[in-house]
XYZ file of C-alpha atoms in Angstrom:
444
model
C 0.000 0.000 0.000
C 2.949 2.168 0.128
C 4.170 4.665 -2.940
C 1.483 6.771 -2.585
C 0.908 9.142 -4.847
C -0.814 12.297 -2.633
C -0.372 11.805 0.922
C -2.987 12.836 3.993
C -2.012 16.233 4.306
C -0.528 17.011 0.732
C -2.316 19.338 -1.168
C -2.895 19.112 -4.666
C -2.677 21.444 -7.752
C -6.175 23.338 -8.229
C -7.590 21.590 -10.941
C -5.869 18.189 -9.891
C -7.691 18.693 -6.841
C -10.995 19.394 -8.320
C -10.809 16.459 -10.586
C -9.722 14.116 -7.660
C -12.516 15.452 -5.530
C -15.234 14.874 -7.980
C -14.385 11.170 -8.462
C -14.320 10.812 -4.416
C -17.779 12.661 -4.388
C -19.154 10.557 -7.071
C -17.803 7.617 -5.785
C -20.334 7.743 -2.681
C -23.342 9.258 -5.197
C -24.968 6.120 -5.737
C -25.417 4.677 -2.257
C -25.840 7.936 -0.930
C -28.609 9.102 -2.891
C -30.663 5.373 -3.122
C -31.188 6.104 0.990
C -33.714 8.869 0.762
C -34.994 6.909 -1.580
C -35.892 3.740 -0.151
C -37.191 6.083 2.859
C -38.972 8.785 1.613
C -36.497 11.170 2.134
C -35.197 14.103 0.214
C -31.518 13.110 -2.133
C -30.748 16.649 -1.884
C -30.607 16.594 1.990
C -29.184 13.275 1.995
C -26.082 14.747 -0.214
C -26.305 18.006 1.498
C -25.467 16.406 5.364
C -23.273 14.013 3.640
C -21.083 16.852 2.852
C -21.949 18.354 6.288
C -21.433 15.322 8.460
C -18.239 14.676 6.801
C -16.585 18.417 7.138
C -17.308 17.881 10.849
C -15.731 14.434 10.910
C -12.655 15.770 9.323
C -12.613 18.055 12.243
C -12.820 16.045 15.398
C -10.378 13.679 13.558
C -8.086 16.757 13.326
C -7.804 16.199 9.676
C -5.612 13.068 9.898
C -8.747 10.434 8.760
C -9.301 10.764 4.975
C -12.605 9.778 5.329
C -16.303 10.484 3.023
C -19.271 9.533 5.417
C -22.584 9.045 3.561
C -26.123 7.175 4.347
C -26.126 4.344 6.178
C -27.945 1.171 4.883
C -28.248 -0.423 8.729
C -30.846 2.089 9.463
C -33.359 1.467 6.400
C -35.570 -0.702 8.142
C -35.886 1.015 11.527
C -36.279 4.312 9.713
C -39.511 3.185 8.126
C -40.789 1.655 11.119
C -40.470 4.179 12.888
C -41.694 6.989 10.162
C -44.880 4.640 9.413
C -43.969 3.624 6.070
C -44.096 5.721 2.780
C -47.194 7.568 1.426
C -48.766 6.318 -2.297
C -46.008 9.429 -3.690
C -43.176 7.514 -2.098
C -42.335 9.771 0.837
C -42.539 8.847 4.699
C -45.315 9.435 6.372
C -44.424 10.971 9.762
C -40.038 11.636 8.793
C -39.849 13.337 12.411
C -39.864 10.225 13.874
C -36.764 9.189 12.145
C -35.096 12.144 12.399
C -35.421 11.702 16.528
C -33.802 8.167 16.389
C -31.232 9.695 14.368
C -30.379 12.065 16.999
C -30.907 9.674 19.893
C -27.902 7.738 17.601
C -25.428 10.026 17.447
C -25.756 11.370 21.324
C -25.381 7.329 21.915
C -21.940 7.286 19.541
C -21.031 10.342 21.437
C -21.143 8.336 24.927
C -19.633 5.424 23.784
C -16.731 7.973 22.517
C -16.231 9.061 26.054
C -16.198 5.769 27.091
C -13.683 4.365 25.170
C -11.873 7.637 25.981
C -11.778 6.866 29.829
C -11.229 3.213 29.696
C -9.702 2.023 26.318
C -11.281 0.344 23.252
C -11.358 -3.532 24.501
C -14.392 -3.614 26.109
C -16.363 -2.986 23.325
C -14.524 -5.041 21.236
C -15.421 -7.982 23.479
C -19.106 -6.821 23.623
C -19.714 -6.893 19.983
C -17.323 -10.143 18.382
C -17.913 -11.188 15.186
C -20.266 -14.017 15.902
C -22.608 -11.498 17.164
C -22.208 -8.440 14.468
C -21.976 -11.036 11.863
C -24.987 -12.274 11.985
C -27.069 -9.013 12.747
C -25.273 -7.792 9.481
C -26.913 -10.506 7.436
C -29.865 -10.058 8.950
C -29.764 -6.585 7.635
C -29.326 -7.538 3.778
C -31.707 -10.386 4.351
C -34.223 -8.388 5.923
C -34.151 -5.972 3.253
C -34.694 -8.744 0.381
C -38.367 -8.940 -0.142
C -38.479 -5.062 -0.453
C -36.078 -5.005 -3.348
C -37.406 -7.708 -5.038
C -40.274 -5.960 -5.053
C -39.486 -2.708 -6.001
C -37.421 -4.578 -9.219
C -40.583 -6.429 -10.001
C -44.213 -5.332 -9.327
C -45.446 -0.959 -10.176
C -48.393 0.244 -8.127
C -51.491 1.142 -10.439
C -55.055 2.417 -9.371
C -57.642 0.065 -9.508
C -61.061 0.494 -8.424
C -62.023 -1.556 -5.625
C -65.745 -3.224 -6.575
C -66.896 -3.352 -3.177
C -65.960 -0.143 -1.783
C -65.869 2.061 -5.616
C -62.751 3.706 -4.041
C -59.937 4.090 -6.286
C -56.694 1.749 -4.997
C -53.272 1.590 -5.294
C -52.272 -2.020 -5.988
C -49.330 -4.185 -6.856
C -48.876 -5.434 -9.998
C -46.262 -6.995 -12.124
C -44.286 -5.326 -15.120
C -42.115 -6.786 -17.433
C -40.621 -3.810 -18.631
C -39.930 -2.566 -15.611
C -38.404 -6.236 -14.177
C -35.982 -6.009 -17.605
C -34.854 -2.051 -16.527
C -33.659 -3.811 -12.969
C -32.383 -7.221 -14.865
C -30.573 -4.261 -16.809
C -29.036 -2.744 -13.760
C -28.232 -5.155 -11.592
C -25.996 -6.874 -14.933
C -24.260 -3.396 -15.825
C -23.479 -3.398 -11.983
C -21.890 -6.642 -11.579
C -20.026 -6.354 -14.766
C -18.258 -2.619 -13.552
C -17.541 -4.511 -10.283
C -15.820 -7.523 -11.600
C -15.002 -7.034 -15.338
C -13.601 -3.613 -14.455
C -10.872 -2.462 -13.369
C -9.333 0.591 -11.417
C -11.776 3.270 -10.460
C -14.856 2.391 -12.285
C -15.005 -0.809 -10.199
C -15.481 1.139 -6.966
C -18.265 2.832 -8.312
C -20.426 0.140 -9.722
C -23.412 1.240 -7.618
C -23.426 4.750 -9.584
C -22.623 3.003 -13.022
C -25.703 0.580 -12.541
C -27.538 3.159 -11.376
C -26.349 5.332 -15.247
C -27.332 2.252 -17.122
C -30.349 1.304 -15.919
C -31.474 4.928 -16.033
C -30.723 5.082 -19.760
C -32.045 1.797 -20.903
C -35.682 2.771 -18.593
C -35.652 6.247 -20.658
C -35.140 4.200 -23.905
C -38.197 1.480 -23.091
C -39.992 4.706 -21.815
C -40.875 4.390 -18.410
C -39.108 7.706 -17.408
C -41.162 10.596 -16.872
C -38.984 13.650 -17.232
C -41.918 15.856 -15.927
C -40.298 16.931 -12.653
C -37.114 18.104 -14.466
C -39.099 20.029 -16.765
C -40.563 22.037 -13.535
C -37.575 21.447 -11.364
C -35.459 25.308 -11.602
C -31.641 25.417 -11.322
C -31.513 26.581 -7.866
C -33.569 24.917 -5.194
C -33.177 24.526 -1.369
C -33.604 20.958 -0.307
C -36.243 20.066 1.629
C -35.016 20.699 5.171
C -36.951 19.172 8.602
C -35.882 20.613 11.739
C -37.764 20.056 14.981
C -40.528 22.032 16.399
C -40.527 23.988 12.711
C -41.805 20.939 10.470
C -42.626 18.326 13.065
C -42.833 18.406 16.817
C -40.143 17.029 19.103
C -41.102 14.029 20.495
C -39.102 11.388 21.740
C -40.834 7.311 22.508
C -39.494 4.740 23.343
C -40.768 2.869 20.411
C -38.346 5.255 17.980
C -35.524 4.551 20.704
C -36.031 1.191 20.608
C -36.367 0.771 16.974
C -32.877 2.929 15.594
C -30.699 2.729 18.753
C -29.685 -1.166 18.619
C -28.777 -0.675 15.672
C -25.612 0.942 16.664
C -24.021 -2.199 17.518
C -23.783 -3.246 14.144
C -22.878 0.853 12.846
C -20.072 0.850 15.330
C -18.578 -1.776 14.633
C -18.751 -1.284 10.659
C -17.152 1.720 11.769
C -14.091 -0.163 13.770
C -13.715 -2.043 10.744
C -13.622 0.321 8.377
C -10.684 2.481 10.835
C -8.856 -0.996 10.598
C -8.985 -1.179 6.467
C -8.324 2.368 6.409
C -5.508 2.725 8.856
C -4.023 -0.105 6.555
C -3.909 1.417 3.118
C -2.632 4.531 4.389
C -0.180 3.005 7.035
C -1.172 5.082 9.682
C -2.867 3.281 13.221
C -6.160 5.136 13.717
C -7.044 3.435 16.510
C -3.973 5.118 18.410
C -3.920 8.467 16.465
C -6.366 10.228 16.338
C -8.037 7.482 18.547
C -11.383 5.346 18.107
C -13.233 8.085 20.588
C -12.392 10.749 17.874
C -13.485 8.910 15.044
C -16.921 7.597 16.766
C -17.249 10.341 18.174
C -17.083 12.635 14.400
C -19.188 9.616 13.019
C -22.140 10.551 15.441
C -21.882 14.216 15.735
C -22.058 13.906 11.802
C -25.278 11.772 11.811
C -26.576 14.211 14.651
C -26.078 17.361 12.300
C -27.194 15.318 9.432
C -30.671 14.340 11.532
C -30.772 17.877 12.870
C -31.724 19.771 8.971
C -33.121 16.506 8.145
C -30.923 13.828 6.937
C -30.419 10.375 7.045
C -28.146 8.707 9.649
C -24.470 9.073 8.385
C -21.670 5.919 8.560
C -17.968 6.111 6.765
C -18.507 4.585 3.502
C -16.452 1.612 1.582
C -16.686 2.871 -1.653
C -14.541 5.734 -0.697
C -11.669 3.348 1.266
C -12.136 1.387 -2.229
C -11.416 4.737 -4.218
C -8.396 5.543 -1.356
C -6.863 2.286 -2.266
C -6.930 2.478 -5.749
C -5.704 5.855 -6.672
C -3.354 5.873 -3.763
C -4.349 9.626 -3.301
C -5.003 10.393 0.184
C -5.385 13.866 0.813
C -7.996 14.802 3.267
C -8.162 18.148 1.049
C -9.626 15.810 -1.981
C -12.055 14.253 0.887
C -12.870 17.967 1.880
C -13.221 19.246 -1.659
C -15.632 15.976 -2.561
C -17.836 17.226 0.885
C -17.926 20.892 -0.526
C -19.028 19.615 -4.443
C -21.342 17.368 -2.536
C -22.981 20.622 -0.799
C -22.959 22.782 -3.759
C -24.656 19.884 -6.004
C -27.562 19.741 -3.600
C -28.618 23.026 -4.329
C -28.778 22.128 -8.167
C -32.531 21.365 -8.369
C -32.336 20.583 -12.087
C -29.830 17.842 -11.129
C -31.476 16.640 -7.887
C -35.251 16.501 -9.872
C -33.221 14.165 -12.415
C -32.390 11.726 -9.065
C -36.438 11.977 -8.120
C -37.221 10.407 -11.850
C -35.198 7.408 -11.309
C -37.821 4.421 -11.643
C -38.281 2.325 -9.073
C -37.575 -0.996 -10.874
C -34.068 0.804 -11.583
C -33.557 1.226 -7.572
C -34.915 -2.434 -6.984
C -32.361 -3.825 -10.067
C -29.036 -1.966 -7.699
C -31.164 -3.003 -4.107
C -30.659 -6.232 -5.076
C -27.083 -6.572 -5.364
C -26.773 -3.689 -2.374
C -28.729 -5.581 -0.057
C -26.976 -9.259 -0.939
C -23.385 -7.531 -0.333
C -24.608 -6.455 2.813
C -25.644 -10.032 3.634
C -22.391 -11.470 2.354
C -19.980 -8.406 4.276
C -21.690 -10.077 7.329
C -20.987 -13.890 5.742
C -17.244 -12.615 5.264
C -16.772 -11.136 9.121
C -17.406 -14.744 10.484
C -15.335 -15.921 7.871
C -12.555 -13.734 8.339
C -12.163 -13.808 11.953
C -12.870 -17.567 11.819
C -15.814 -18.107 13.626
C -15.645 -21.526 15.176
C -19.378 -23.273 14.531
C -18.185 -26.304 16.239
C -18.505 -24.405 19.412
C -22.126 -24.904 20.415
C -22.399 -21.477 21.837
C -21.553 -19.743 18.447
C -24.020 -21.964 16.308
C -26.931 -20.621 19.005
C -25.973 -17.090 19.321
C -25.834 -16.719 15.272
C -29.143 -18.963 14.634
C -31.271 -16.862 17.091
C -30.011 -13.812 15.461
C -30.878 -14.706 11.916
C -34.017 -16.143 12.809
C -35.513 -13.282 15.387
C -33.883 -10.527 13.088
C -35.270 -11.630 9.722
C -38.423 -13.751 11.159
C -39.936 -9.928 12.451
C -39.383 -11.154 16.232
C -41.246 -8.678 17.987
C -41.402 -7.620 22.102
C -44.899 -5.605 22.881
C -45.552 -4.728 26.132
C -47.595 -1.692 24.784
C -48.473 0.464 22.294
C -45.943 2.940 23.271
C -43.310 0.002 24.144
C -42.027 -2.679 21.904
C -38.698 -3.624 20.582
C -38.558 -5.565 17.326
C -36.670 -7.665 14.199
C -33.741 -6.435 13.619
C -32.968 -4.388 16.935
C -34.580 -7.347 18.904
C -32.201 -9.523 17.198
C -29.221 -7.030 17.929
C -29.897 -6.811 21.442
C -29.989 -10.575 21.944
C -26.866 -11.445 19.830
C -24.711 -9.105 23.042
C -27.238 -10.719 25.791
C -26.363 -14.292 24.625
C -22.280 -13.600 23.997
C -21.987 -12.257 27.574
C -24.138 -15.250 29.326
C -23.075 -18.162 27.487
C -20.403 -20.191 28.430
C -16.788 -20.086 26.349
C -16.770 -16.371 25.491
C -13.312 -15.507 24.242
C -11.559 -12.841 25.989
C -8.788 -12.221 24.460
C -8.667 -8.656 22.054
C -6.268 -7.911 19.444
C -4.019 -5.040 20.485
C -4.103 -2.159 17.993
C -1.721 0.368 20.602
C 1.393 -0.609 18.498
């Protein structure tokens, strides 16, 4: 990984750097912007707090972590849950709610920071192993699979109901539409393993570009909101007490906080990777506390204006490896495009006419990586499934997580699926018999 060509704090030329930090920012696009979507969000405020949430990482990290943090994927499901689903337009119902859980999130990252701070990283490296995180990962991507399969396959159409007269919104299969997400998910797979270089750490963008083109060939784009859309438009902000009121259950707590077992240690990880390519030990310098600590204040910011839940993304470690440039002034410049491109409404009402079959076609592959990142942790850190105790914790995981498991004491109180099966996975690792104690040292 040495021989690098710009280093962390090298700056380059002006229009080297501008290139550079356009192929970072569009190397995140994709996943960044397919978020919002799946959750009736706003892409514009999704790339605006991406750009946001990662200036502020850069500066609890004291600009020695070239890192791009966009939308996390972990937080799909408990973001509609907890919003009450998406309207017959596509967009949430009641957004607040995930914007609260959000928030809850990143005040949680910001006390496991100053825990780590006071008493060292290895305790919650023994609370979340890979036999537990593993698991919950794939029960992420498999929780997720019906939902894109459905989105690739089957349009909603009005139909009159004969018993009621009402006019319905129903499911109903498309072949045209199926072929647009046969069309993507192929052109993504083939950028990822045909190609080489930089296009193959973008194939979630270049699936996204041809399945976009072949729809507006078969003609299921409508390229009415463009039309309407002008150059300049403010994203559609929320902020609390102005656009929803402040309200904080503990179904919404419930529901998005678990889930930062499985963020925080994605986040570990990706230090690890990271620390790595560029030969530098994050975990020492700046320290995990800064790091977790500039992921949540990002996703708190982000969740503040009305974004989605932030997490340091692959795709740009992918790019970082690759191109061997490493300056965190191309990771600033991508954050600073990113914010400037979400005031382009022409370009953000283009994002909006994306079909859904297209979004479905990239889901698909999305959510089975996901799946498989959580098949590869166990593999990688060689999970022993002759061990009785690691054969139970992982089956109740993937079987509460992706059966819909669900704890109701009340209307106001219940913990379920994937959170449930989160919360378990720890319970079950500490209790049970055999629990390895030993952590890998990262000091030196």
């Amino acid at each position: 990984m040495s021989n690098q060509v710009i280093d962390i704090h090298e700056k380059p030329s002006g229009g080297q750097l501008i290139t550079l930090s356009f192929q970072h920012m569009f190397a995140m696009f994709g996943s960044t912007i397919l978020v919002p979507q799946l959750v009736g969000l706003s892409p514009a405020i999704a790339l605006l707090t991406s750009g946001i949430a990662t200036i502020v990482f850069l500066l609890v990290t004291q600009f020695k972590v070239p890192a791009y943090l966009g939308s996390s994927f972990a937080f799909i499901t408990p973001m509609l849950l907890v919003s009450g689903g998406l309207d017959p337009e596509g967009a949430a119902v009641n957004p607040g709610n995930a914007m609260i859980g959000a928030m809850a999130v990143g005040l949680v990252y910001a006390i496991v920071s100053l825990l780590i701070y006071k008493s060292g990283y290895k305790w919650i490296m023994r609370l979340l192993p890979a036999v537990v995180v593993g698991p919950v990962i794939m029960v992420i991507g498999l929780g997720l699979a019906g939902t894109a399969v459905d989105m690739a396959m089957n349009i909603s159409v009005e139909q009159v109901n004969p018993n009621t007269g009402e006019t319905e919104l129903v499911k109903q299969y498309s072949g045209w539409h199926f072929s647009a997400a046969l069309v993507t998910l192929f052109a993504a797979i083939i950028f990822n393993v045909y190609f080489k270089n930089i296009l193959s750490a973008m194939p979630i963008l270049l699936g996204l570009v041809a399945g976009y083109i072949y729809s507006a060939i078969i003609g299921i784009v409508d390229f009415t909101k463009v039309k309407e859309a002008s150059w300049f438009a403010l994203p559609d902000f929320l902020i609390p007490g102005v656009h929803y009121e402040f309200h904080v259950t503990t179904n919404i707590l419930l529901a998005m906080v678990p889930i930062v077992i499985v963020t925080i240690s994605e986040h570990i990880g990706h230090q690890l990777v990271l620390g790595k390519i560029v030969e530098r030990n994050y975990i020492k310098d700046p320290g995990l506390h800064r790091s977790i600590l500039g992921d949540g204040l990002g996703t708190f910011v982000s969740a503040l204006i009305g974004g989605p839940p932030k997490t340091t993304y692959g795709e740009n470690i992918g790019v970082l490896g690759i191109t061997r440039v490493y300056s965190v002034y191309v990771i600033m410049g991508a954050a600073c495009i990113a914010i400037l491109l979400s005031f382009f409404g022409k370009a953000m009402a283009l994002v909006q006419t994306i079909p859904t079959s297209v979004l479905g076609g990239i889901s698909i592959l999305l959510f089975g990586i996901i799946a498989s990142s959580g098949l590869r942790m166990i593999v990688d850190n060689k999970v022993d499934f002759g061990k009785n105790r690691n054969m139970v914790i992982a089956s109740v995981i993937l079987v509460v997580g992706i059966g819909g498991a669900a704890i109701r004491i009340s209307e106001a109180f219940s913990i379920e699926g994937m959170a449930l099966a989160a919360i378990i996975g720890v319970i079950l690792n500490l209790i049970l018999p055999g629990r390895d104690k030993n952590v890998e040292e990262f000091d030196e």
